[in-house]
mmCIF file of C-alpha atoms in Angstrom:
data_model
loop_
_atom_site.group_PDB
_atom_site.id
_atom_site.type_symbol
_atom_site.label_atom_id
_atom_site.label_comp_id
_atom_site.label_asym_id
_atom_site.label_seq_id
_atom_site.Cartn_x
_atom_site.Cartn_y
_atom_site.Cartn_z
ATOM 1 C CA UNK C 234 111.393 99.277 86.561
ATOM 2 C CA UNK C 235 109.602 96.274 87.494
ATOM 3 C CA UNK C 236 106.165 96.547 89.254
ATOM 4 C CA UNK C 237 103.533 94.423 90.872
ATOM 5 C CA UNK C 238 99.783 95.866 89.796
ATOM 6 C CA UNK C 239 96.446 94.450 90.829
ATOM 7 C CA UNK C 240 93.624 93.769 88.091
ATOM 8 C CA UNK C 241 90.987 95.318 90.287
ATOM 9 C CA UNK C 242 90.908 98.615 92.147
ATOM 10 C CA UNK C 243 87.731 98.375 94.158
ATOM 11 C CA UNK C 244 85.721 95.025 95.527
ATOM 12 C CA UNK C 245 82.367 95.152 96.867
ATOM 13 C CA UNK C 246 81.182 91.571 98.018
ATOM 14 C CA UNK C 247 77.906 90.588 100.074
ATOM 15 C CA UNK C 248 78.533 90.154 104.273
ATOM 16 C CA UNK C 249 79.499 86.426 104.105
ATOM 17 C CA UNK C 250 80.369 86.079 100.520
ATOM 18 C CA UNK C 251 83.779 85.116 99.619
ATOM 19 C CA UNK C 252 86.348 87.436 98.120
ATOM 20 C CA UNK C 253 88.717 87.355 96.080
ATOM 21 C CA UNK C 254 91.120 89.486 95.241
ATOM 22 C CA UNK C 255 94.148 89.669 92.337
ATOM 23 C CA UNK C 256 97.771 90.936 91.836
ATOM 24 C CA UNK C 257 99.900 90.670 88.874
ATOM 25 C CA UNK C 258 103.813 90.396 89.393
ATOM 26 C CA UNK C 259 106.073 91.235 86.607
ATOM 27 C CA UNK C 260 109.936 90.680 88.457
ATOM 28 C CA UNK C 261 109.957 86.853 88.053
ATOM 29 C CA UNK C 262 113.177 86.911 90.483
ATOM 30 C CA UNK C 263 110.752 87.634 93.531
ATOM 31 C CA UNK C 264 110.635 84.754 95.260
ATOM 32 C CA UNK C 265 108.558 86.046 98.183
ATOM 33 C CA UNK C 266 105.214 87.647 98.240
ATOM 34 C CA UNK C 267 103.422 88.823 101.207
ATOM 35 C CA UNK C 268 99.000 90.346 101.359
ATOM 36 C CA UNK C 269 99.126 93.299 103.435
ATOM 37 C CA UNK C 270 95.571 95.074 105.413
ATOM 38 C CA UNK C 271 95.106 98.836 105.824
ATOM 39 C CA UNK C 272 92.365 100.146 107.468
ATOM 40 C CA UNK C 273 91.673 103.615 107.884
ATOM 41 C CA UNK C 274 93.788 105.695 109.351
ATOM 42 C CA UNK C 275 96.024 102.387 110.292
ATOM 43 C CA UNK C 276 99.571 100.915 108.557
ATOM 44 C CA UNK C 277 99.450 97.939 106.533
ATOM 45 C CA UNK C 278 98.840 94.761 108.499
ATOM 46 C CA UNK C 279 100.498 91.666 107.757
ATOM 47 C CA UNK C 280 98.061 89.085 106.505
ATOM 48 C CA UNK C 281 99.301 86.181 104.934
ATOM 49 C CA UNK C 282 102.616 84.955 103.138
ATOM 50 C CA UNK C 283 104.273 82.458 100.650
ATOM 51 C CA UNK C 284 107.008 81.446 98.953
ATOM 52 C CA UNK C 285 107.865 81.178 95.390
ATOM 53 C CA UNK C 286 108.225 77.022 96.356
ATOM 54 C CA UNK C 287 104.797 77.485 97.006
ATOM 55 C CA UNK C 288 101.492 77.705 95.071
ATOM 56 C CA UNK C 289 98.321 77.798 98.035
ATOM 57 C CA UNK C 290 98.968 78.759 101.852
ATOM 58 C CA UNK C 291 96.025 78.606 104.559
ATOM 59 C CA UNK C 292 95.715 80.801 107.153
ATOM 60 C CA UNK C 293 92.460 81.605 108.978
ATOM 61 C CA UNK C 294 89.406 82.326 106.573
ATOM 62 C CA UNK C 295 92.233 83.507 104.022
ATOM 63 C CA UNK C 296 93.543 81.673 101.346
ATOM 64 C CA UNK C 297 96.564 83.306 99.156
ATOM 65 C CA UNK C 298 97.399 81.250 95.889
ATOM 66 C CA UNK C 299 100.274 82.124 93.756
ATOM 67 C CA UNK C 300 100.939 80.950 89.838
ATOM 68 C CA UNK C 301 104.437 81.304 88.713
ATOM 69 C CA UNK C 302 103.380 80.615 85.222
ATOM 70 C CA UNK C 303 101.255 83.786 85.181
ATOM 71 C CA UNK C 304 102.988 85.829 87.644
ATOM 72 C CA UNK C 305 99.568 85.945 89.633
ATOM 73 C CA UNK C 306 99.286 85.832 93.185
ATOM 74 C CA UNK C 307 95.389 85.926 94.328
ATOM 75 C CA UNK C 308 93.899 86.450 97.923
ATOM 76 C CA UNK C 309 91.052 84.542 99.031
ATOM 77 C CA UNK C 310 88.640 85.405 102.283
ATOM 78 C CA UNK C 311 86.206 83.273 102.954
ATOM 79 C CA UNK C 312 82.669 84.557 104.451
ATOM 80 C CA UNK C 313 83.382 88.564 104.532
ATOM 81 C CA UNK C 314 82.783 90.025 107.300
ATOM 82 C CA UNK C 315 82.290 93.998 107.725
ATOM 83 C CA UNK C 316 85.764 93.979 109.657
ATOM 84 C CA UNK C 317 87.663 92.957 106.315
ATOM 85 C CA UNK C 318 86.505 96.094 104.912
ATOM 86 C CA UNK C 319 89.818 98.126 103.741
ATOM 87 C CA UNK C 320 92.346 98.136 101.308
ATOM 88 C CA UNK C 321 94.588 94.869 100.659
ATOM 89 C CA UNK C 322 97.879 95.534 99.089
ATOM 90 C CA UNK C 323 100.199 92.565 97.484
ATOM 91 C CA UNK C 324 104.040 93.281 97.889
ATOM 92 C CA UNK C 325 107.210 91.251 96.288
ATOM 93 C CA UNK C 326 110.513 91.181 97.211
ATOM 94 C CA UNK C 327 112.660 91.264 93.771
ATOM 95 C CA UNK C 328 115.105 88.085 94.830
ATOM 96 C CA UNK C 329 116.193 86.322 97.272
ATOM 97 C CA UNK C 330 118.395 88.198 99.591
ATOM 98 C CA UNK C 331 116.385 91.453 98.503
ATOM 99 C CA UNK C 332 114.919 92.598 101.576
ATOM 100 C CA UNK C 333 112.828 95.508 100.582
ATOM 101 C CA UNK C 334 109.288 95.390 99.176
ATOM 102 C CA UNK C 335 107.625 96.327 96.159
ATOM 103 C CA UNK C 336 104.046 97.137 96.662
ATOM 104 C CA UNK C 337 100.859 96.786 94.661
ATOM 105 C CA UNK C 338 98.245 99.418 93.852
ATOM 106 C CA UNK C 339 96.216 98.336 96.403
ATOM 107 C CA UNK C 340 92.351 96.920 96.261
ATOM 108 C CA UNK C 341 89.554 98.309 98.522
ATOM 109 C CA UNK C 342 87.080 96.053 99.640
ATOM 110 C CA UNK C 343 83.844 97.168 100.725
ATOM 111 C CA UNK C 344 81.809 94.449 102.472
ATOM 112 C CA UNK C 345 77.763 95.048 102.422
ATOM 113 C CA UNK C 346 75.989 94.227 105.542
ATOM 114 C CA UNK L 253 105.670 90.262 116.041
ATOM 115 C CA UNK L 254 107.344 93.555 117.241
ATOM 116 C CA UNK L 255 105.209 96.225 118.407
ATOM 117 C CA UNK L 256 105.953 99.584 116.516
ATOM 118 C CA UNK L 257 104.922 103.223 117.487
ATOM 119 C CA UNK L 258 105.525 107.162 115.608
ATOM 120 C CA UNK L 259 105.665 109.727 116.888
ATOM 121 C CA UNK L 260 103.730 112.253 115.979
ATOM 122 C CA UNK L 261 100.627 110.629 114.510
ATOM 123 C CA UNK L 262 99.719 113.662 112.392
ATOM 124 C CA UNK L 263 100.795 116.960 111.985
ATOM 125 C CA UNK L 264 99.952 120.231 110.395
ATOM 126 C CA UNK L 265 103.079 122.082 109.492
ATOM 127 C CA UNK L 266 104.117 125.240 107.159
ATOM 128 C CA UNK L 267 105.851 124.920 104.088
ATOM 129 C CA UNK L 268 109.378 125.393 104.400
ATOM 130 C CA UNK L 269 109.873 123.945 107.893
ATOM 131 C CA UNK L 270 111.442 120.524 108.864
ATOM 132 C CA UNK L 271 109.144 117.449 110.719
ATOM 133 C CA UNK L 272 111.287 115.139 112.512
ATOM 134 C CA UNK L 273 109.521 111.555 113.021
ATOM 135 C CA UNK L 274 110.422 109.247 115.139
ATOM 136 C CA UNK L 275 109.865 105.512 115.028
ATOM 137 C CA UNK L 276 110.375 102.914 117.993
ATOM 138 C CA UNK L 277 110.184 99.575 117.897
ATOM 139 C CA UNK L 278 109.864 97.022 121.169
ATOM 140 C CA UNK L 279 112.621 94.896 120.182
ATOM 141 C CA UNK L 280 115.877 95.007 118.445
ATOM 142 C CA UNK L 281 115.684 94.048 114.642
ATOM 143 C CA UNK L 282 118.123 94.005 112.171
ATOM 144 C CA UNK L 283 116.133 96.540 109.228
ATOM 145 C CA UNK L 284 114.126 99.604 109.025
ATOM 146 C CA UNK L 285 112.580 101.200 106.891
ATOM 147 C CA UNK L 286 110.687 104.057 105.543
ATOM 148 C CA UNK L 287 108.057 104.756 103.373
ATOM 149 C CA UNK L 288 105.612 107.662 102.254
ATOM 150 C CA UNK L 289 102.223 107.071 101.128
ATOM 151 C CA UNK L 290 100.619 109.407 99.361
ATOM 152 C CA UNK L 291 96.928 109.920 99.521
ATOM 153 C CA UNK L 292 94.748 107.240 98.057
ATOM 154 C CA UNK L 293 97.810 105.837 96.699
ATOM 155 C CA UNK L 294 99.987 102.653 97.560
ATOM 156 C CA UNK L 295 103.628 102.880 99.770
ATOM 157 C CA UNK L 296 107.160 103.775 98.448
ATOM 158 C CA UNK L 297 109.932 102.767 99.650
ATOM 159 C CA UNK L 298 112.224 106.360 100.933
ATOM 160 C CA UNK L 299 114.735 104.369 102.199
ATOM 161 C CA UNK L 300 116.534 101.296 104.081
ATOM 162 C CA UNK L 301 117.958 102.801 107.650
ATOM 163 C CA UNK L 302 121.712 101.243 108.543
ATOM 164 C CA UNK L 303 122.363 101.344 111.748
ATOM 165 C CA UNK L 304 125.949 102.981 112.531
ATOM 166 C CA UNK L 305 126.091 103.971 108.903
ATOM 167 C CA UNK L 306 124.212 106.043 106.619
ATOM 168 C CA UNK L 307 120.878 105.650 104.780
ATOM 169 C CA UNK L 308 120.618 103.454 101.336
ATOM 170 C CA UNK L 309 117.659 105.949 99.059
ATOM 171 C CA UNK L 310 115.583 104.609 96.740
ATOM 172 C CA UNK L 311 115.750 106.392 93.334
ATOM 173 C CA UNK L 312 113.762 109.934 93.723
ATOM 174 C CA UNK L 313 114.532 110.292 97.088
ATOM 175 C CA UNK L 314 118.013 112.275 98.882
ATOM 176 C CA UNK L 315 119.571 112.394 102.090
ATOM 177 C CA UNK L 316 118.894 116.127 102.340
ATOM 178 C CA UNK L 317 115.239 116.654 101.795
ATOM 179 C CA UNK L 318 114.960 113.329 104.001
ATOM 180 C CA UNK L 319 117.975 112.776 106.436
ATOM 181 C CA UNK L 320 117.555 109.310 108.743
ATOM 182 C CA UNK L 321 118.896 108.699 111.588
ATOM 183 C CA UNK L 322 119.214 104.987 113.444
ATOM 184 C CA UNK L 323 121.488 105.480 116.119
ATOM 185 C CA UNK L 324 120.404 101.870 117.535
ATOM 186 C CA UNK L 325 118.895 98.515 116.726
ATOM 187 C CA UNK L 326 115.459 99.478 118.156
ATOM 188 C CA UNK L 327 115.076 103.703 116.826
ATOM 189 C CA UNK L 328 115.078 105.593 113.776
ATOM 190 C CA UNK L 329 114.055 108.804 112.672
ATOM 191 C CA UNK L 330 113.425 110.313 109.487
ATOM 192 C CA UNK L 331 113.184 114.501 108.823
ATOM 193 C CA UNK L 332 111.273 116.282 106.108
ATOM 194 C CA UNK L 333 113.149 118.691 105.056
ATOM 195 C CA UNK L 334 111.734 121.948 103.352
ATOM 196 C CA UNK L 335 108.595 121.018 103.507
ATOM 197 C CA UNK L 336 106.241 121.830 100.614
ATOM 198 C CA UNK L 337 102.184 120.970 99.726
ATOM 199 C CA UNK L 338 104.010 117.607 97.833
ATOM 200 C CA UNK L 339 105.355 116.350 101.385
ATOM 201 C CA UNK L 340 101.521 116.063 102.492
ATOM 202 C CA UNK L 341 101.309 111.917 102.610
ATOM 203 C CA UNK L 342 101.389 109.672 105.467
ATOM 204 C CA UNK L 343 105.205 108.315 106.409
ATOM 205 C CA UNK L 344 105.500 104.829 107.316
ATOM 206 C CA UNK L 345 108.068 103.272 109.499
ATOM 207 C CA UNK L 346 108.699 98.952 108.898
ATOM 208 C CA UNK L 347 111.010 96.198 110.406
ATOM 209 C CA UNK L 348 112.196 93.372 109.400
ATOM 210 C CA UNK L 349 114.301 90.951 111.518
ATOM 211 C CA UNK L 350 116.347 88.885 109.856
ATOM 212 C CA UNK L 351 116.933 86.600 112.896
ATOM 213 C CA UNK L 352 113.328 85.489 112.527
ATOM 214 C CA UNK L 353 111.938 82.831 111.243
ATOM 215 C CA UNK L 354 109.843 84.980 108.901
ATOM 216 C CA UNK L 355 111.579 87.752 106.600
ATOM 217 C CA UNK L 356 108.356 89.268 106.597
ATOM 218 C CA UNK L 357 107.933 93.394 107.573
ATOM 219 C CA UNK L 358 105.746 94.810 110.019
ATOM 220 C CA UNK L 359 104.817 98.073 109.638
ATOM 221 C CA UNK L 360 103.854 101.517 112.459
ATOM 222 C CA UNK L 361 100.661 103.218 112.381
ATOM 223 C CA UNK L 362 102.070 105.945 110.400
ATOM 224 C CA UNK L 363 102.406 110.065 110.915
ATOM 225 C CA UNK L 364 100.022 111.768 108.685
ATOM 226 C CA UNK L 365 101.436 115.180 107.482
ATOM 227 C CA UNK L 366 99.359 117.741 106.075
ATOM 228 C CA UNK L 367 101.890 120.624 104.725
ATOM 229 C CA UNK L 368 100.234 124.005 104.431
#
């Protein structure tokens, strides 16, 4: 079936560097696409959202951008801190009215002091 | 966002016993889920949990290796049946509520099962 995959498995970035981090989508119905958090030992957070009407949404130091054309959805942090060390999963939704997720491989992000 | 909690947070258990999980949630929503994750790897979807009717599986998984239960809009449990070295993986419980103004889902903390 159809599956969302990121580009990179593992990040390390600098302690106030930004970072950036990829997904690829391949089930062009999705119409919503949410960045989840894990830390160790935690469940996924919820991070930031948006909307296939969409293509940037702000939240606090986090940025997610999303390109239709390319099926590409990207996270943005700006000035990594060593709390934003974990893994950062993208999921889709298939559709609209599809309420269950499809998740990405996942990306772990290392931040060095 | 609701606040979500498992029970147990780990466990140990032989192979060929059943773990029962339980996941409660602070509010009533309208969807839960499960999912397993298994080590170093990213979450599948086990299952959407109907309450007052039975479980909708995602392809791979069956109702009797993992029976749910969701006898009401705020509890749900999910049983691993049989258990074998393959059920090790961490089982996540989500909600979604579609009253909100976000269809987003929030996830528990997990039960990590180690299967002997």
């Amino acid at each position: 079936g159809e599956s969302v995959g990121l580009h990179l498995p593992t990040l390390s970035v600098q302690e106030g560097d930004n970072s950036i981090i990829n997904c690829a989508y391949s089930n062009s119905a999705s119409d919503y696409f949410i960045w989840y958090k894990q830390e160790s030992g935690k469940g996924p957070q919820f991070i930031i959202d948006i909307r296939s009407n969409m293509d940037k949404r702000q939240g606090q130091r986090v940025t997610v951008l999303l390109n239709k054309t390319v099926k590409h959805l990207s996270l943005q942090i700006a000035a990594t801190q060593p709390g934003d060390s974990a893994v950062y999963f993208c999921a889709e939704n298939g559709g609209a009215g599809s309420y269950q997720l499809t998740f990405g491989k996942g990306t772990k992000l290392s931040v060095i002091p | 966002s609701a606040v979500i909690s498992q029970k147990p947070s780990r466990d140990i258990c032989q192979r060929g016993t059943s773990l029962t999980i339980q996941c409660q949630v602070d509010s009533q929503v309208t969807m839960m889920f499960w999912y397993r994750q298994q080590p170093g790897q990213s979450l599948t979807l086990i299952a959407t949990a109907n309450q007052g009717s039975e479980a909708t599986y995602e392809s791979g998984f069956v109702i009797d290796k993992f029976p749910i239960s969701r006898p009401n809009l705020t509890f749900s449990t999910l049983t691993v049946s049989n258990m074998s070295p393959e059920d090790s993986s961490i089982y996540l419980c989500s909600v979604e509520d579609l009253g909100a103004a976000q269809e987003t889902q929030y996830f528990g903390p997990g039960t990590r099962l180690l299967v002997l």
